[in-house]
């Protein structure tokens, strides 16, 4: 009976020693090894901390106040970059297993910050590119500059998609926070991007509902989207008193661009596009996943689009304008305290700010405006706005 059970399990009875059967686990052992390796792989994947830009940003900014990472701390090629094995990676880096790849100076700082930002859980891969053909850039990415001479870590990606705010080691032999770099400028010598963000699935159409207020917001970091018929999209180019100044977008919402949508109540389908769209000034920010928005600046108040007492505007999303839980693919508005002190709501309506370009009662069927919102004549050359759409006049 026992022998039959052993054989069924793939365990071969080989001998009896001191009254106890000794068994060779051969095929069963191989099966168990495969099973356990697969189980560990699945469990490891399930146990990984989900990545979102808010958490990554917050982990990076934690370092700004840690000993050894504060502004001006000495950091040269003689400084090891981490607390464990000072010269070796802790996660897979560019195909090298943990413990087999090293770096010091600015490169070591980049490795250290990226591993910490991703919670030491995600492999880092290299993506090549050029200054005029940049890969997609995200918070927490490492950038190699100066034609392979210097490394930085991305703290913020600006709305144009190629200007970034960074942290770096061995900048004048020390740690430095907050330098702004345009990666599309050939003088900065973009060389490659290092990222722990998993490769993105192709963007899919997004269904967005505009409610009874006639307004909604939209944000998607990984793809540009076409604006469907019946919907207008606007950025916030500035603040005037307690009113937001809106600027219309024509045709396409660029990737990483947060916007306000206006349209009749209903559901609209936004289709992804490979076109980039036109970048204009924009105070709006957004999140890809539901979560607490990142505290970008202690000197800002934070607002969400809401309708209260029939009035649509940007209202405090939390007490006293603090950070709040933002929905996935939705926008929010950070406003410097110098412009928001004592203001808990910024409003707009169809006559005072939806273009902030026309006087009440004015016939605007053929009115032409420049990008500053000033009415211009038919002879004006350049990019103009006609009926809310951008047009290039030559």
Coordinates of N, CA, C and O in Angstrom, one line a residue, residues 163-318:
X163 N 10.9 69.0 -20.4 CA 11.5 69.8 -19.4 C 11.3 69.1 -18.0 O 10.1 68.8 -17.7
X164 N 12.3 69.0 -17.3 CA 12.2 68.2 -16.0 C 12.9 69.0 -14.9 O 13.8 69.8 -15.1
X165 N 12.4 68.8 -13.6 CA 13.1 69.2 -12.4 C 13.8 68.0 -11.8 O 13.1 66.9 -11.8
X166 N 15.0 68.1 -11.4 CA 15.8 66.9 -11.0 C 16.5 67.1 -9.7 O 16.6 68.2 -9.1
X167 N 16.9 65.9 -9.2 CA 17.9 65.8 -8.1 C 19.1 65.1 -8.6 O 19.0 64.3 -9.5
X168 N 20.3 65.5 -8.0 CA 21.5 64.9 -8.6 C 22.6 64.9 -7.5 O 22.6 65.7 -6.6
X169 N 23.5 63.9 -7.6 CA 24.7 63.9 -6.8 C 25.9 64.3 -7.7 O 25.9 64.3 -8.9
X170 N 27.0 64.6 -7.0 CA 28.2 65.1 -7.6 C 28.0 66.2 -8.6 O 28.6 66.3 -9.6
X171 N 27.0 67.1 -8.2 CA 26.8 68.4 -8.9 C 27.7 69.4 -8.2 O 27.3 69.8 -7.0
X172 N 28.8 69.8 -8.8 CA 29.8 70.6 -8.0 C 30.2 69.9 -6.7 O 30.3 70.5 -5.7
X173 N 30.4 68.6 -6.9 CA 30.8 67.7 -5.8 C 29.9 67.6 -4.6 O 30.3 67.3 -3.5
X174 N 28.6 67.8 -4.8 CA 27.6 67.7 -3.7 C 26.2 67.3 -4.3 O 26.0 67.2 -5.5
X175 N 25.3 67.2 -3.3 CA 23.9 66.8 -3.7 C 23.2 68.2 -4.0 O 23.4 69.2 -3.3
X176 N 22.4 68.1 -5.0 CA 21.6 69.3 -5.4 C 20.2 68.9 -5.8 O 20.0 67.9 -6.5
X177 N 19.2 69.7 -5.3 CA 17.8 69.5 -5.6 C 17.2 70.7 -6.4 O 17.5 71.8 -6.0
X178 N 16.4 70.4 -7.4 CA 15.6 71.4 -8.0 C 16.1 72.0 -9.3 O 15.4 73.0 -9.8
X179 N 17.2 71.6 -9.9 CA 17.6 72.1 -11.1 C 16.6 71.8 -12.2 O 16.1 70.7 -12.3
X180 N 16.3 72.7 -13.1 CA 15.4 72.5 -14.2 C 16.2 72.3 -15.5 O 17.1 73.2 -15.8
X181 N 15.9 71.3 -16.3 CA 16.7 70.9 -17.5 C 15.7 70.6 -18.6 O 14.7 69.9 -18.4
X182 N 16.0 71.2 -19.8 CA 15.2 70.9 -21.0 C 16.0 69.8 -21.7 O 17.0 70.0 -22.3
X183 N 15.4 68.6 -21.7 CA 16.1 67.4 -22.3 C 16.1 67.5 -23.8 O 16.9 66.8 -24.5
X184 N 15.2 68.3 -24.4 CA 15.2 68.5 -25.8 C 16.2 69.5 -26.3 O 16.4 69.6 -27.6
X185 N 16.9 70.1 -25.4 CA 18.0 71.1 -25.8 C 19.3 70.3 -26.1 O 19.8 69.6 -25.2
X186 N 19.8 70.3 -27.3 CA 20.9 69.5 -27.7 C 22.2 69.8 -26.8 O 23.1 69.0 -26.6
X187 N 22.2 71.0 -26.3 CA 23.4 71.4 -25.4 C 23.4 70.6 -24.1 O 24.5 70.5 -23.5
X188 N 22.3 70.0 -23.7 CA 22.3 69.2 -22.5 C 22.7 67.7 -22.7 O 22.9 67.0 -21.8
X189 N 22.9 67.3 -24.0 CA 23.5 66.1 -24.3 C 22.7 64.8 -23.8 O 23.4 63.9 -23.2
X190 N 21.4 64.8 -24.0 CA 20.7 63.6 -23.6 C 21.3 62.3 -24.1 O 21.6 62.3 -25.3
X191 N 21.5 61.3 -23.3 CA 22.2 60.1 -23.7 C 21.2 58.9 -23.6 O 21.1 58.1 -24.6
X192 N 20.7 58.6 -22.5 CA 19.7 57.6 -22.3 C 18.8 57.8 -21.1 O 19.1 58.7 -20.3
X193 N 17.7 57.1 -21.0 CA 16.8 57.1 -19.9 C 16.9 55.7 -19.2 O 16.9 54.7 -19.9
X194 N 16.9 55.7 -17.9 CA 16.8 54.5 -17.1 C 15.5 54.6 -16.3 O 15.1 55.6 -15.8
X195 N 14.7 53.5 -16.4 CA 13.4 53.6 -15.7 C 13.0 52.2 -15.1 O 13.4 51.2 -15.5
X196 N 12.3 52.3 -14.0 CA 11.7 51.1 -13.3 C 10.2 51.0 -13.7 O 9.6 50.0 -13.2
X197 N 9.7 51.9 -14.4 CA 8.2 51.8 -14.7 C 8.1 50.7 -15.7 O 8.7 50.6 -16.7
X198 N 7.1 49.8 -15.4 CA 6.9 48.7 -16.4 C 6.5 49.2 -17.8 O 5.9 50.3 -17.8
X199 N 6.8 48.5 -18.8 CA 6.3 48.9 -20.1 C 4.8 49.0 -20.2 O 4.1 48.1 -19.7
X200 N 4.3 50.1 -20.8 CA 2.9 50.3 -20.8 C 2.2 49.6 -21.9 O 2.7 49.4 -23.0
X201 N 1.0 49.1 -21.6 CA 0.2 48.5 -22.6 C -0.3 49.7 -23.5 O -0.4 50.8 -23.1
X202 N -0.6 49.4 -24.8 CA -1.1 50.4 -25.7 C -2.3 51.1 -25.1 O -3.1 50.5 -24.5
X203 N -2.3 52.5 -25.3 CA -3.5 53.2 -24.7 C -4.8 52.8 -25.4 O -4.8 52.4 -26.6
X204 N -5.8 52.8 -24.6 CA -7.1 52.4 -25.2 C -8.1 53.6 -25.1 O -7.8 54.6 -24.4
X205 N -9.2 53.5 -25.9 CA -10.2 54.6 -25.8 C -10.6 54.8 -24.3 O -10.7 53.9 -23.6
X206 N -10.9 56.1 -24.0 CA -11.3 56.4 -22.6 C -12.7 57.0 -22.7 O -13.0 57.9 -23.5
X207 N -13.6 56.4 -21.9 CA -15.0 56.9 -21.9 C -15.1 57.9 -20.7 O -14.8 57.5 -19.5
X208 N -15.4 59.1 -21.0 CA -15.5 60.2 -20.0 C -17.0 60.7 -19.9 O -17.5 61.0 -21.0
X209 N -17.5 60.8 -18.7 CA -18.9 61.3 -18.5 C -18.8 62.8 -18.1 O -18.1 63.1 -17.1
X210 N -19.5 63.6 -18.8 CA -19.7 65.0 -18.4 C -21.1 65.1 -17.7 O -22.1 64.7 -18.3
X211 N -21.1 65.5 -16.5 CA -22.3 65.5 -15.7 C -23.2 66.7 -16.0 O -23.0 67.4 -16.9
X212 N -24.2 66.8 -15.1 CA -25.2 67.9 -15.3 C -24.7 69.3 -15.3 O -25.2 70.2 -15.9
X213 N -23.5 69.4 -14.7 CA -22.9 70.8 -14.6 C -22.4 71.2 -16.0 O -22.2 72.4 -16.2
X214 N -22.1 70.3 -16.9 CA -21.6 70.6 -18.2 C -20.1 70.6 -18.2 O -19.5 70.9 -19.3
X215 N -19.4 70.2 -17.1 CA -18.0 70.2 -17.0 C -17.5 68.9 -16.4 O -18.1 68.2 -15.6
X216 N -16.2 68.6 -16.8 CA -15.5 67.5 -16.2 C -14.0 67.8 -16.4 O -13.6 68.8 -16.9
X217 N -13.1 66.9 -15.9 CA -11.7 67.1 -16.1 C -11.1 65.8 -16.7 O -11.7 64.7 -16.6
X218 N -9.9 65.9 -17.3 CA -9.3 64.7 -17.9 C -7.8 64.8 -17.8 O -7.2 65.9 -17.9
X219 N -7.2 63.7 -17.6 CA -5.7 63.6 -17.5 C -5.3 62.2 -17.9 O -5.9 61.2 -17.4
X220 N -4.3 62.0 -18.7 CA -3.7 60.7 -19.0 C -2.2 60.9 -19.4 O -1.9 61.7 -20.3
X221 N -1.3 60.3 -18.6 CA 0.1 60.6 -18.8 C 0.8 59.9 -20.0 O 1.8 60.4 -20.5
X222 N 0.2 58.8 -20.4 CA 0.9 58.0 -21.4 C 0.5 58.1 -22.8 O 1.1 57.4 -23.7
X223 N -0.4 58.9 -23.1 CA -0.9 59.0 -24.5 C -1.6 60.3 -24.7 O -2.2 60.8 -23.8
X224 N -1.5 60.9 -25.9 CA -2.3 62.0 -26.3 C -3.7 61.4 -26.7 O -3.8 60.3 -27.2
X225 N -4.7 62.3 -26.6 CA -6.1 61.8 -27.0 C -6.7 62.9 -27.8 O -6.5 64.1 -27.6
X226 N -7.5 62.5 -28.8 CA -8.3 63.4 -29.6 C -9.5 63.9 -28.8 O -10.1 63.1 -28.0
X227 N -9.9 65.1 -29.1 CA -11.1 65.7 -28.4 C -12.3 65.4 -29.3 O -12.4 65.7 -30.4
X228 N -13.3 64.6 -28.7 CA -14.4 64.2 -29.6 C -15.3 65.4 -29.9 O -15.3 66.5 -29.2
X229 N -16.1 65.2 -30.9 CA -17.1 66.3 -31.3 C -18.1 66.5 -30.2 O -18.5 65.6 -29.4
X230 N -18.4 67.8 -30.0 CA -19.3 68.1 -28.9 C -18.6 68.5 -27.6 O -19.3 68.8 -26.6
X231 N -17.3 68.4 -27.6 CA -16.6 68.7 -26.3 C -15.5 69.7 -26.6 O -14.8 69.7 -27.7
X232 N -15.4 70.7 -25.7 CA -14.3 71.6 -25.7 C -13.3 71.3 -24.6 O -13.8 70.9 -23.5
X233 N -12.0 71.5 -24.8 CA -11.0 71.2 -23.8 C -10.3 72.5 -23.5 O -9.9 73.2 -24.4
X234 N -10.0 72.8 -22.2 CA -9.3 74.0 -21.8 C -8.2 73.7 -20.8 O -8.3 72.9 -19.9
X235 N -7.2 74.5 -20.9 CA -6.1 74.6 -19.8 C -6.4 75.8 -19.0 O -7.2 76.7 -19.4
X236 N -5.7 75.9 -17.8 CA -5.8 77.1 -17.0 C -4.5 77.8 -17.2 O -3.4 77.3 -16.8
X237 N -4.5 78.9 -17.9 CA -3.3 79.6 -18.2 C -2.9 80.6 -17.1 O -1.8 81.1 -17.0
X238 N -3.8 80.9 -16.2 CA -3.5 81.8 -15.1 C -4.7 82.1 -14.2 O -5.8 81.5 -14.4
X239 N -4.5 83.0 -13.3 CA -5.6 83.3 -12.3 C -5.7 84.8 -12.3 O -4.7 85.6 -12.3
X240 N -7.0 85.3 -12.3 CA -7.2 86.7 -12.2 C -8.2 86.9 -11.0 O -9.4 86.6 -11.2
X241 N -7.7 87.4 -9.9 CA -8.6 87.5 -8.7 C -9.0 86.2 -8.3 O -8.2 85.3 -7.9
X242 N -10.3 86.0 -8.3 CA -10.9 84.7 -7.9 C -11.5 83.9 -9.1 O -12.4 83.1 -9.0
X243 N -10.9 84.2 -10.3 CA -11.4 83.6 -11.5 C -10.2 82.9 -12.3 O -9.2 83.5 -12.3
X244 N -10.5 81.7 -12.8 CA -9.5 81.1 -13.6 C -9.6 81.5 -15.0 O -10.7 81.7 -15.6
X245 N -8.4 81.7 -15.7 CA -8.4 82.1 -17.1 C -8.1 80.9 -17.9 O -7.1 80.2 -17.8
X246 N -9.1 80.6 -18.8 CA -9.0 79.3 -19.5 C -8.5 79.6 -20.9 O -8.8 80.6 -21.6
X247 N -7.8 78.6 -21.5 CA -7.3 78.7 -22.8 C -7.7 77.4 -23.6 O -7.4 76.3 -23.1
X248 N -8.4 77.5 -24.7 CA -8.9 76.3 -25.4 C -7.8 75.6 -26.1 O -6.8 76.2 -26.6
X249 N -7.9 74.3 -26.1 CA -7.0 73.4 -26.9 C -7.8 73.0 -28.2 O -9.0 72.8 -28.2
X250 N -7.0 72.8 -29.3 CA -7.6 72.5 -30.5 C -7.3 71.0 -30.9 O -6.1 70.7 -31.1
X251 N -8.3 70.2 -30.9 CA -8.2 68.9 -31.5 C -7.6 67.8 -30.7 O -8.1 66.7 -30.6
X252 N -6.5 68.1 -30.0 CA -5.7 67.0 -29.3 C -5.3 67.5 -27.9 O -4.9 68.6 -27.7
X253 N -5.5 66.6 -26.9 CA -5.0 66.8 -25.6 C -3.6 66.1 -25.5 O -3.6 64.8 -25.6
X254 N -2.5 66.8 -25.3 CA -1.2 66.1 -25.3 C -1.1 65.2 -24.1 O -1.8 65.3 -23.1
X255 N -0.2 64.2 -24.2 CA 0.0 63.3 -23.1 C 0.5 64.0 -21.9 O 1.4 65.0 -22.0
X256 N 0.0 63.7 -20.7 CA 0.5 64.3 -19.5 C -0.1 65.7 -19.3 O 0.3 66.4 -18.4
X257 N -1.2 66.0 -20.1 CA -1.8 67.4 -20.0 C -3.1 67.2 -19.3 O -4.0 66.5 -19.7
X258 N -3.3 68.0 -18.2 CA -4.6 68.0 -17.5 C -5.5 69.1 -18.1 O -5.0 70.2 -18.3
X259 N -6.7 68.8 -18.3 CA -7.6 69.8 -18.9 C -9.0 69.8 -18.3 O -9.4 68.9 -17.6
X260 N -9.7 70.9 -18.5 CA -11.2 71.0 -18.2 C -11.9 70.7 -19.5 O -11.6 71.1 -20.5
X261 N -13.0 69.9 -19.3 CA -13.8 69.6 -20.5 C -15.2 70.3 -20.3 O -15.7 70.3 -19.2
X262 N -15.7 70.8 -21.4 CA -17.0 71.4 -21.4 C -17.9 70.7 -22.5 O -17.4 70.5 -23.7
X263 N -19.1 70.4 -22.2 CA -20.0 69.8 -23.2 C -21.3 69.5 -22.6 O -21.6 69.7 -21.4
X264 N -22.3 69.1 -23.5 CA -23.6 68.7 -23.0 C -23.4 67.4 -22.1 O -22.6 66.6 -22.4
X265 N -24.3 67.3 -21.1 CA -24.2 66.1 -20.3 C -24.3 64.8 -21.1 O -25.1 64.7 -22.0
X266 N -23.4 63.9 -20.8 CA -23.4 62.6 -21.5 C -22.0 61.9 -21.5 O -21.1 62.5 -20.9
X267 N -21.9 60.8 -22.1 CA -20.7 60.0 -22.1 C -20.0 60.3 -23.5 O -20.6 60.1 -24.5
X268 N -18.7 60.5 -23.5 CA -17.9 60.8 -24.7 C -16.7 59.9 -24.7 O -16.1 59.6 -23.7
X269 N -16.4 59.4 -25.9 CA -15.2 58.5 -26.1 C -14.0 59.3 -26.6 O -14.1 60.0 -27.7
X270 N -12.9 59.3 -25.9 CA -11.7 59.9 -26.3 C -10.8 58.8 -26.9 O -10.4 57.9 -26.2
X271 N -10.3 59.0 -28.1 CA -9.5 58.1 -28.8 C -8.0 58.4 -28.7 O -7.6 59.6 -28.8
X272 N -7.1 57.4 -28.4 CA -5.7 57.7 -28.3 C -5.2 58.1 -29.7 O -5.7 57.7 -30.7
X273 N -4.1 58.9 -29.7 CA -3.5 59.3 -31.0 C -2.0 59.4 -30.8 O -1.5 59.6 -29.7
X274 N -1.3 59.2 -31.9 CA 0.2 59.3 -31.9 C 0.6 60.8 -32.1 O 1.8 61.1 -32.0
X275 N -0.3 61.6 -32.5 CA 0.0 63.0 -32.6 C 0.3 63.7 -31.3 O -0.4 63.2 -30.3
X276 N 1.1 64.7 -31.2 CA 1.5 65.2 -29.9 C 0.5 66.3 -29.4 O 0.4 66.5 -28.2
X277 N 0.0 67.1 -30.3 CA -0.8 68.2 -29.9 C 0.0 69.5 -29.7 O 1.3 69.4 -29.8
X278 N -0.6 70.6 -29.3 CA 0.1 71.8 -29.1 C 0.2 72.1 -27.6 O -0.8 72.1 -26.9
X279 N 1.4 72.5 -27.1 CA 1.5 72.7 -25.7 C 1.4 74.2 -25.4 O 2.0 75.1 -26.1
X280 N 0.6 74.6 -24.4 CA 0.4 76.0 -24.0 C 0.6 76.0 -22.5 O 0.7 75.0 -21.8
X281 N 0.6 77.2 -21.9 CA 0.7 77.4 -20.5 C -0.4 76.7 -19.8 O -1.6 76.7 -20.2
X282 N -0.1 76.0 -18.7 CA -1.2 75.2 -18.0 C -0.8 75.1 -16.5 O 0.2 74.5 -16.2
X283 N -1.7 75.5 -15.6 CA -1.5 75.3 -14.2 C -2.1 74.0 -13.7 O -1.8 73.6 -12.6
X284 N -2.9 73.4 -14.5 CA -3.6 72.2 -14.0 C -2.6 71.0 -13.9 O -1.6 70.9 -14.7
X285 N -2.9 70.1 -13.0 CA -2.1 68.9 -12.9 C -3.1 67.7 -12.8 O -4.3 67.9 -12.6
X286 N -2.6 66.5 -12.9 CA -3.5 65.3 -12.8 C -2.9 64.1 -12.3 O -1.7 64.0 -12.0
X287 N -3.7 63.1 -12.1 CA -3.2 61.8 -11.6 C -3.8 60.6 -12.4 O -4.9 60.7 -12.9
X288 N -3.0 59.6 -12.7 CA -3.4 58.5 -13.5 C -4.2 57.5 -12.6 O -5.0 56.7 -13.1
X289 N -3.9 57.4 -11.3 CA -4.6 56.5 -10.4 C -5.2 57.3 -9.3 O -4.8 58.4 -8.9
X290 N -6.3 56.7 -8.7 CA -6.9 57.3 -7.5 C -5.9 57.3 -6.4 O -5.3 56.3 -6.1
X291 N -5.7 58.4 -5.8 CA -4.8 58.5 -4.7 C -4.6 60.0 -4.2 O -5.1 60.9 -4.9
X292 N -3.8 60.1 -3.2 CA -3.5 61.5 -2.7 C -2.6 62.2 -3.7 O -1.7 61.6 -4.1
X293 N -3.0 63.4 -4.0 CA -2.1 64.2 -4.9 C -0.8 64.5 -4.2 O -0.7 64.5 -3.0
X294 N 0.2 64.7 -5.0 CA 1.6 64.9 -4.4 C 1.6 66.4 -3.9 O 1.1 67.3 -4.6
X295 N 2.2 66.6 -2.8 CA 2.4 67.9 -2.2 C 3.6 68.6 -3.0 O 4.7 68.3 -2.7
X296 N 3.2 69.3 -4.0 CA 4.3 69.9 -4.9 C 5.0 71.1 -4.2 O 6.2 71.3 -4.5
X297 N 4.3 71.8 -3.4 CA 4.9 73.0 -2.8 C 4.1 73.4 -1.6 O 2.9 73.4 -1.6
X298 N 4.9 73.6 -0.5 CA 4.2 74.0 0.8 C 3.5 75.3 0.6 O 2.6 75.6 1.4
X299 N 3.9 76.1 -0.4 CA 3.3 77.4 -0.5 C 2.1 77.4 -1.6 O 1.9 78.4 -2.2
X300 N 1.5 76.3 -1.7 CA 0.3 76.2 -2.6 C -0.9 75.7 -1.9 O -0.9 75.0 -0.9
X301 N -2.1 76.1 -2.4 CA -3.4 75.6 -2.0 C -3.9 74.7 -3.2 O -3.5 74.9 -4.3
X302 N -4.7 73.7 -2.9 CA -5.1 72.7 -3.9 C -6.6 72.6 -4.0 O -7.3 72.6 -3.0
X303 N -7.1 72.7 -5.3 CA -8.5 72.8 -5.6 C -8.9 71.7 -6.5 O -8.2 71.2 -7.4
X304 N -10.2 71.3 -6.4 CA -10.8 70.3 -7.3 C -12.0 70.9 -8.0 O -12.7 71.8 -7.4
X305 N -12.3 70.5 -9.2 CA -13.4 71.0 -10.0 C -14.7 70.4 -9.3 O -14.9 69.2 -9.2
X306 N -15.6 71.3 -8.9 CA -16.9 70.9 -8.3 C -18.0 71.9 -8.7 O -17.7 73.0 -9.2
X307 N -19.2 71.5 -8.4 CA -20.3 72.4 -8.6 C -21.0 72.5 -7.2 O -21.5 71.5 -6.6
X308 N -21.1 73.7 -6.7 CA -21.8 74.0 -5.4 C -22.8 75.1 -5.6 O -22.5 76.2 -6.1
X309 N -24.0 74.8 -5.1 CA -25.1 75.8 -5.2 C -25.3 76.3 -6.7 O -25.5 77.5 -7.0
X310 N -25.1 75.4 -7.6 CA -25.2 75.7 -9.0 C -24.1 76.4 -9.7 O -24.2 76.8 -10.9
X311 N -23.0 76.7 -8.9 CA -21.9 77.4 -9.4 C -20.7 76.4 -9.6 O -20.2 75.8 -8.7
X312 N -20.2 76.3 -10.9 CA -19.1 75.5 -11.2 C -17.8 76.2 -11.0 O -17.6 77.4 -11.3
X313 N -16.8 75.6 -10.3 CA -15.5 76.2 -10.1 C -14.5 75.2 -9.5 O -14.8 74.1 -9.3
X314 N -13.4 75.7 -9.1 CA -12.4 75.0 -8.4 C -12.5 75.3 -6.9 O -12.2 76.5 -6.5
X315 N -12.9 74.3 -6.1 CA -13.1 74.5 -4.7 C -12.0 73.7 -3.9 O -11.4 72.8 -4.5
X316 N -11.8 74.1 -2.7 CA -10.9 73.3 -1.8 C -11.3 71.9 -1.9 O -12.5 71.5 -1.7
X317 N -10.3 71.0 -2.1 CA -10.6 69.6 -2.1 C -10.5 69.0 -0.7 O -10.9 67.9 -0.4
X318 N -9.8 69.7 0.2 CA -9.6 69.3 1.6 C -9.6 70.6 2.5 O -9.5 71.7 2.0

